Backbone as CSV, one residue per row, in Angstrom:
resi,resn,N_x,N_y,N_z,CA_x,CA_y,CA_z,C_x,C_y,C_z
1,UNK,0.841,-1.175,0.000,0.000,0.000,0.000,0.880,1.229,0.000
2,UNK,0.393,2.055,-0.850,1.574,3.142,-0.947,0.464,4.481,-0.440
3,UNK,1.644,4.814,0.399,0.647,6.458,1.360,2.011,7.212,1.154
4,UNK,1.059,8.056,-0.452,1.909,9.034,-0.541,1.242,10.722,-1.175
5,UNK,1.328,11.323,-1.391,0.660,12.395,-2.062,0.846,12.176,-3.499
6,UNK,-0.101,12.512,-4.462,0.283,11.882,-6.049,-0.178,13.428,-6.598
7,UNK,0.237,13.567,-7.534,0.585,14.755,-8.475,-1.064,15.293,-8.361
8,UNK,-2.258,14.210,-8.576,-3.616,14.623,-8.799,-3.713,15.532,-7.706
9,UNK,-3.639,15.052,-6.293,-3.724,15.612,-5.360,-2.987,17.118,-4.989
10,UNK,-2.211,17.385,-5.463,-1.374,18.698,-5.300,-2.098,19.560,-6.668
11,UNK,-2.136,19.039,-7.334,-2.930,19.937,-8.581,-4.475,20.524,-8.003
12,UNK,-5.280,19.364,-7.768,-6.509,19.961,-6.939,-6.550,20.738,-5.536
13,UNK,-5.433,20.258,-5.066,-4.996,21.064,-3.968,-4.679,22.755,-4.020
14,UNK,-4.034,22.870,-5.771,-3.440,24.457,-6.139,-4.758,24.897,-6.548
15,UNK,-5.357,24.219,-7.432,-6.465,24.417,-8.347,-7.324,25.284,-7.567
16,UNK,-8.433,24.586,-6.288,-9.042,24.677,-5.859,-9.347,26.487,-5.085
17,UNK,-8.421,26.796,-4.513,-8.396,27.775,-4.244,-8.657,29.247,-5.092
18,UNK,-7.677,28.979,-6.509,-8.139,29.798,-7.821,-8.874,29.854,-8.190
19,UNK,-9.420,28.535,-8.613,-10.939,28.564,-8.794,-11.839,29.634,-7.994
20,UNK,-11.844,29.119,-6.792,-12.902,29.865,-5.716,-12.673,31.550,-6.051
21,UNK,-11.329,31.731,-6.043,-10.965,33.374,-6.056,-11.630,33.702,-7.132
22,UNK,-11.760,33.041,-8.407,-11.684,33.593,-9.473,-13.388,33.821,-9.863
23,UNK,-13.900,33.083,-9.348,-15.496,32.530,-9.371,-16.015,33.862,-8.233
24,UNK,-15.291,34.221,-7.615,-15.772,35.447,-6.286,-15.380,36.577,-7.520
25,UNK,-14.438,36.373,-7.591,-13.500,38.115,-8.769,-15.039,38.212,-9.886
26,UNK,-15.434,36.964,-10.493,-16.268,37.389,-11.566,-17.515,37.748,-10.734
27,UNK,-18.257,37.407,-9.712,-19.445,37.961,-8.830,-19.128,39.093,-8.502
28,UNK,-18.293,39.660,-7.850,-18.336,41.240,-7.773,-17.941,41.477,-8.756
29,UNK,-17.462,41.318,-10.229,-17.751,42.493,-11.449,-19.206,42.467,-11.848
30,UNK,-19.754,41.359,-11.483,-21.114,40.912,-11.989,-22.342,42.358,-11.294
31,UNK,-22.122,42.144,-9.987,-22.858,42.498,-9.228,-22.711,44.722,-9.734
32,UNK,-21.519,44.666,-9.759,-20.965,46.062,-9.808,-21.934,46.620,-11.382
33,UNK,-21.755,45.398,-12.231,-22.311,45.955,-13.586,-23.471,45.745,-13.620
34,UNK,-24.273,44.410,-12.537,-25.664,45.106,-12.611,-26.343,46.306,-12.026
35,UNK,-25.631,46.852,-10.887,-26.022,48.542,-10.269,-25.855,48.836,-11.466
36,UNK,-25.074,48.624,-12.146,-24.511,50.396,-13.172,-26.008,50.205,-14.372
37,UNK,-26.209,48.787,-14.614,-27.285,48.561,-15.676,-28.347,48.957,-15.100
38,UNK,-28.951,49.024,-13.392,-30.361,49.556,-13.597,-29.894,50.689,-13.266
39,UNK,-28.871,51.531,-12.850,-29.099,52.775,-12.942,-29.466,53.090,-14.513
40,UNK,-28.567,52.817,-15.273,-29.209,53.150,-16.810,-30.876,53.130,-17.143
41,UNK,-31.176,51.893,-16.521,-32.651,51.651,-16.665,-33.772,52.700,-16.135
42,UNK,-33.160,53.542,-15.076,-33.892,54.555,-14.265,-34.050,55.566,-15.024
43,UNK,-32.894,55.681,-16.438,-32.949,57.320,-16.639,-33.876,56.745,-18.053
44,UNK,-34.390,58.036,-18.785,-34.633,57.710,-19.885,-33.664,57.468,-21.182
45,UNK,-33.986,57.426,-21.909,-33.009,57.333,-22.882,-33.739,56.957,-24.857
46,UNK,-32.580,57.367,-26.007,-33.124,57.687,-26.833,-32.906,55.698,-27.088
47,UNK,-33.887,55.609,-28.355,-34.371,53.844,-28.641,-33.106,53.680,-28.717
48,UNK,-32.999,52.335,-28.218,-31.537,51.700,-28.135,-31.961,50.224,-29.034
49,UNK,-30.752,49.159,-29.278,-30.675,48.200,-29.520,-30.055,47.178,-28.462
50,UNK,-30.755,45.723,-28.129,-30.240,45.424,-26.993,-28.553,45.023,-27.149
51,UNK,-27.919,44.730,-28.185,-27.044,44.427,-28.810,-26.140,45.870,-28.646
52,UNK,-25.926,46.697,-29.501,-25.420,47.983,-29.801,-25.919,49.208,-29.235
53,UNK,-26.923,48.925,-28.779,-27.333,50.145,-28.096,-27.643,51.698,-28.539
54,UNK,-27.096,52.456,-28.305,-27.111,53.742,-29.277,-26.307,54.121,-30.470
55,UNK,-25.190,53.047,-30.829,-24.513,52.672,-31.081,-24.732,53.475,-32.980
56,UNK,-26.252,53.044,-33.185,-26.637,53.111,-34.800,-27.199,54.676,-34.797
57,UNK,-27.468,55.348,-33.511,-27.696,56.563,-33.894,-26.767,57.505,-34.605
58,UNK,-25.384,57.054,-34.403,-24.119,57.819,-34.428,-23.380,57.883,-35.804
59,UNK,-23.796,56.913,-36.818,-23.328,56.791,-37.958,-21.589,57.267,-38.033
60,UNK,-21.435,56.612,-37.063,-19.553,56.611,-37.483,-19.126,58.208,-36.732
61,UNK,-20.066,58.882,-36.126,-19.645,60.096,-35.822,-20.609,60.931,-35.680
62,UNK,-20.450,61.400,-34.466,-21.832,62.269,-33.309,-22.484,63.800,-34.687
63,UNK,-22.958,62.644,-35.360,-23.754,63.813,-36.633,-25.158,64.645,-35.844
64,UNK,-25.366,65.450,-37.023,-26.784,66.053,-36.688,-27.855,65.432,-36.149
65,UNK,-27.917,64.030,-36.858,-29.162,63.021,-36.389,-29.230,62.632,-35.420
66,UNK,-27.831,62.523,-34.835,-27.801,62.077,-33.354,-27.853,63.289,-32.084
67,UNK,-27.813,64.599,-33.016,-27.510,65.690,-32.061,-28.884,65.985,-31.598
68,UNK,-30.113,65.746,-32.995,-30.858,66.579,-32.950,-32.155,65.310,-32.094
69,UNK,-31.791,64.402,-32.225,-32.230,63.299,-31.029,-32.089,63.920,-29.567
70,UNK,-30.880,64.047,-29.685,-30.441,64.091,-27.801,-30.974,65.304,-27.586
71,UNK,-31.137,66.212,-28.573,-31.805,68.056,-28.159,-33.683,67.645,-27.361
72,UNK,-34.141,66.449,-28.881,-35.412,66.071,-28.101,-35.581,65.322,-26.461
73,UNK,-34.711,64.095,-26.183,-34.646,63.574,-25.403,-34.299,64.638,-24.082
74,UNK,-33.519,65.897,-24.264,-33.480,66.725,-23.256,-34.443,67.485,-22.910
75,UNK,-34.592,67.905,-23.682,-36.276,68.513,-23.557,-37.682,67.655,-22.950
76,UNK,-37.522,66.609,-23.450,-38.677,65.936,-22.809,-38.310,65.515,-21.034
77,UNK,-37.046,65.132,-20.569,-36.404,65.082,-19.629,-35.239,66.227,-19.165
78,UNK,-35.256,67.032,-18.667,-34.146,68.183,-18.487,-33.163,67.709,-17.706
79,UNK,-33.723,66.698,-16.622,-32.847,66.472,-15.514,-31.960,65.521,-15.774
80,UNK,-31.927,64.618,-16.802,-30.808,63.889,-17.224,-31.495,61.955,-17.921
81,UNK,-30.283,61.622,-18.994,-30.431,60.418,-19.653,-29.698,60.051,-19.676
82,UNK,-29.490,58.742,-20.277,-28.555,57.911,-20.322,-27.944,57.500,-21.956
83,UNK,-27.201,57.350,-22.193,-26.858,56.845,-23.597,-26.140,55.578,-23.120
84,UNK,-26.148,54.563,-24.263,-26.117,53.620,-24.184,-25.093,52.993,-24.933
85,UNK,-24.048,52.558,-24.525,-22.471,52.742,-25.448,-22.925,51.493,-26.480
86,UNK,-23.197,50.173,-25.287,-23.355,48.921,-26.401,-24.650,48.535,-25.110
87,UNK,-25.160,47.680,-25.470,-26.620,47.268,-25.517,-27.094,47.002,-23.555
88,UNK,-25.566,46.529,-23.310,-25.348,46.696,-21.717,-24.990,47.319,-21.276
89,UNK,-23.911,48.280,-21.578,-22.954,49.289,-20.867,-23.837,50.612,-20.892
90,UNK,-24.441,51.457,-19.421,-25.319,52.602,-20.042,-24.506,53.768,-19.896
91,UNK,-24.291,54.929,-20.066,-23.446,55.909,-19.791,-24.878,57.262,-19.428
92,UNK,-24.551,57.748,-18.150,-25.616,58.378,-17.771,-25.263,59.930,-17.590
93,UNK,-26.343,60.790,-18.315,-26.072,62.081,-18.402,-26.692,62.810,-18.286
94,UNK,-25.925,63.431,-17.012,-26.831,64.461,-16.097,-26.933,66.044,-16.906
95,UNK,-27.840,66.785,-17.189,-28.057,68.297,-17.811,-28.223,69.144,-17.184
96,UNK,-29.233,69.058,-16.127,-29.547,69.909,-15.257,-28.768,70.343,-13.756
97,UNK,-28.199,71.789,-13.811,-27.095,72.129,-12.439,-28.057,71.545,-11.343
98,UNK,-29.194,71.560,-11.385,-29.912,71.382,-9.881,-29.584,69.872,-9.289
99,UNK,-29.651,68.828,-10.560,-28.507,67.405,-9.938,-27.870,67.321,-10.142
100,UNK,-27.047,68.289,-10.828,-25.371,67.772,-10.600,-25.018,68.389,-9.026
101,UNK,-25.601,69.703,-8.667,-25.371,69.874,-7.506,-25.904,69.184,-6.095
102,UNK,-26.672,68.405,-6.675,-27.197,67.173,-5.302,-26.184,66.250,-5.798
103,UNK,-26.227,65.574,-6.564,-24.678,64.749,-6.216,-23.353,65.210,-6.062
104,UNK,-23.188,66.732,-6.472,-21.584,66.829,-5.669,-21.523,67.087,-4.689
105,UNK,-22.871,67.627,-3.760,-22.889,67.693,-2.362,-23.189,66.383,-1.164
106,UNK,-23.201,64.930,-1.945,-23.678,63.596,-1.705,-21.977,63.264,-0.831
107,UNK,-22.181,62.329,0.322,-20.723,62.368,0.765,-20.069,61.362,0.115
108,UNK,-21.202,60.692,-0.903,-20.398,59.401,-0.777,-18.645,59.534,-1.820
109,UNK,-18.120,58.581,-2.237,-16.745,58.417,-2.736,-16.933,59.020,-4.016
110,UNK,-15.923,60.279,-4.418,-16.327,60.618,-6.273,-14.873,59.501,-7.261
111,UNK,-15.144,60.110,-8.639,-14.703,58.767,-9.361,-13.271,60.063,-9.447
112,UNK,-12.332,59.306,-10.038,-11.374,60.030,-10.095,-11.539,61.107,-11.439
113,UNK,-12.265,60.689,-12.197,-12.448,61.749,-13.216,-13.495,62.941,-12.433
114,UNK,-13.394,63.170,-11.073,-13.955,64.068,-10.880,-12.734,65.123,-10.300
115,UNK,-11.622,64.475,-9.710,-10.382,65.350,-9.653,-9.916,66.224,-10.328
116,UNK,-9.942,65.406,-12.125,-9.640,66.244,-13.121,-10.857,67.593,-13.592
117,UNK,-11.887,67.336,-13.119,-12.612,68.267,-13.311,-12.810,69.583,-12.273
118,UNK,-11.984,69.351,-11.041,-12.512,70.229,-9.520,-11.679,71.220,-10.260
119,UNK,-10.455,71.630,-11.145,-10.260,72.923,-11.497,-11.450,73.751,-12.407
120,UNK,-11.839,73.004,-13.548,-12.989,73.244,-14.332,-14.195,74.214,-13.770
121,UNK,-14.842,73.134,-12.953,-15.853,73.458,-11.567,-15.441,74.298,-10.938
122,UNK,-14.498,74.814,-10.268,-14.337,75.929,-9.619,-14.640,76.014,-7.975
123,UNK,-14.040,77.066,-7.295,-14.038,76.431,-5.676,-15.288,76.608,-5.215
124,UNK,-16.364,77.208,-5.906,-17.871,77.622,-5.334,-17.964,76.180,-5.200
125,UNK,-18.230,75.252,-6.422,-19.022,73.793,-6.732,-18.229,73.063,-5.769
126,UNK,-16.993,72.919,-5.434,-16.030,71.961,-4.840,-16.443,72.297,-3.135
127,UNK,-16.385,73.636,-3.070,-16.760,74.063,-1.810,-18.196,73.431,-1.375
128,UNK,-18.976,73.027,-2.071,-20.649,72.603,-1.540,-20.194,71.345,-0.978
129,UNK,-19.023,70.602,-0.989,-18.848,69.580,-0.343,-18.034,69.270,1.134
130,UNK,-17.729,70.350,0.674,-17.493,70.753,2.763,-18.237,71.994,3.263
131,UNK,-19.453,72.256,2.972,-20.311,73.093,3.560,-20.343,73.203,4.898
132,UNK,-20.422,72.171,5.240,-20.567,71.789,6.901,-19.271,72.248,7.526
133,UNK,-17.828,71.973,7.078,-16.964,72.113,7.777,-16.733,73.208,7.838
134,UNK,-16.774,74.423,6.502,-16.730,75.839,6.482,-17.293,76.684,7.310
135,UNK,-18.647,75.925,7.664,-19.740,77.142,8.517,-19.265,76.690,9.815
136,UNK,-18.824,75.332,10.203,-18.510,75.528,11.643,-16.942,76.434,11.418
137,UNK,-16.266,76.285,10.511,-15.116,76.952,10.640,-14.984,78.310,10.590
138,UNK,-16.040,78.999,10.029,-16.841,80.320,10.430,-16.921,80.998,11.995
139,UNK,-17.040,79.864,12.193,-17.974,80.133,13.972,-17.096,80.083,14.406
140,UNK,-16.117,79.546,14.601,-14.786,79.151,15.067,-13.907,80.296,14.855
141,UNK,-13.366,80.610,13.246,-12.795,81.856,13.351,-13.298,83.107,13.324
142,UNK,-14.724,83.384,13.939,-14.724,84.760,14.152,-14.743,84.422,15.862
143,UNK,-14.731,83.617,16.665,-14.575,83.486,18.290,-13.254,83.537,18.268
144,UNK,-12.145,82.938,17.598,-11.083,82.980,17.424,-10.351,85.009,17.518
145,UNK,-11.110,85.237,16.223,-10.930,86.894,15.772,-10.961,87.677,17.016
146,UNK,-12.364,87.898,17.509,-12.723,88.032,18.981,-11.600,88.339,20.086
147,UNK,-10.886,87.137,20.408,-10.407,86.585,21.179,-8.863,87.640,21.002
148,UNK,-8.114,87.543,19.648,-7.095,88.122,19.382,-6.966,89.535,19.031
149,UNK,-8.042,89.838,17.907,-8.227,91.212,17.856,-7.636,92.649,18.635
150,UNK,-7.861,92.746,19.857,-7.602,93.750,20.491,-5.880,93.458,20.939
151,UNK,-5.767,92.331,21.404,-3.984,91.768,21.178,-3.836,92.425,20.257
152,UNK,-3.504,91.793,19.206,-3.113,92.329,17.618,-3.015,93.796,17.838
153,UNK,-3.789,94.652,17.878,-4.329,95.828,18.153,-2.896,96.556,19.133
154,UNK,-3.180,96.106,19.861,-2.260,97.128,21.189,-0.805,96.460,20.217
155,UNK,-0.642,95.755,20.058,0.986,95.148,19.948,0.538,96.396,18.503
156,UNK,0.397,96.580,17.867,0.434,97.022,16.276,0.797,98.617,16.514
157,UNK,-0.303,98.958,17.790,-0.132,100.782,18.292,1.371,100.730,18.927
158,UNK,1.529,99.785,19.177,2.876,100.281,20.352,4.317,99.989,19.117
159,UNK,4.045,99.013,18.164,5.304,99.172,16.854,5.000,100.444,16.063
160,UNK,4.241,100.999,15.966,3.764,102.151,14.903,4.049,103.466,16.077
161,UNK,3.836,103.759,17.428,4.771,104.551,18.442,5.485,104.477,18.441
162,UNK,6.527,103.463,18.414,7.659,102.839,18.307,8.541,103.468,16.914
163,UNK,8.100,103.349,15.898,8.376,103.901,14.783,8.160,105.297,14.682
164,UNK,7.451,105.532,15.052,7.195,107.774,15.158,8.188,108.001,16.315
165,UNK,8.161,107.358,17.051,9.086,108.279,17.949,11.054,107.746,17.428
166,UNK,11.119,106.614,16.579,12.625,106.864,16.124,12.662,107.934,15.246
167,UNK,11.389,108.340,14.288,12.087,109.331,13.438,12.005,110.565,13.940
């Protein structure tokens, strides 16, 4: 009787574990791309194909036909749609400042293409996301101001005496 480990056994032994990882790795892309698909589903959007999606509006290049689509689709919806790259993938597009400014004031995590845009946007829009910390920091530095003010003050009269009476 031979008690030994045989090649099968070390292979299912490596195997097994990859497998599992790899079978978890494809459930969370799974899961991640179905949020992103019903968000698409929430917004409206111009007729798609389930295959290609908006894909045939575009004729090789964002022409009139496709411009003068998305002018209707905004109009009938102001607050935002979705276009549809290929038949699954939705790409969602917000028009109206009144939600773009509820989601940049949302705490949750932004995408990194929103970094490249905080110069664009400007410190008003960037600022709505620490609202909270500004106004207490308000309160803070004028008790602060308060507090030093008249310091500041006497030390400033007595260098500026100080200076009239050398010349």
């Amino acid at each position: 009787m031979k008690s030994g480990v045989t090649p099968v056994d070390v292979a299912v032994g490596l195997l097994v574990p990859v497998i599992v990882y790899l079978l978890l790795a494809v459930a969370k892309f799974l899961r991640k791309y179905w949020r992103r698909f019903r968000v698409g589903w929430q917004f409206p959007s111009l007729p798609y194909h389930w295959l290609y999606g908006n894909s045939h509006l575009i004729d090789g290049y964002l022409g009139e036909r496709y411009l003068s689509m998305t002018l209707e689709v905004v109009e009938k919806h102001p607050h935002g749609q979705s276009f549809w790259l290929v038949g699954f993938m939705p790409c969602t597009v917000l028009t109206h400042p009144a939600t773009i400014k509820q989601l940049l004031k949302a705490s949750t995590k932004k995408s990194l293409d929103y970094d490249q845009l905080r110069p664009w946007l400007g410190k008003i829009t960037t600022s709505l996301l620490h609202f909270q910390y500004f106004r207490r920091r308000i309160y803070k530095a004028t008790a602060f101001q308060q507090q030093l003010v008249p310091m500041i003050f006497r030390r400033l009269s007595s260098a500026l005496q100080l200076c009239l009476a050398t010349n």
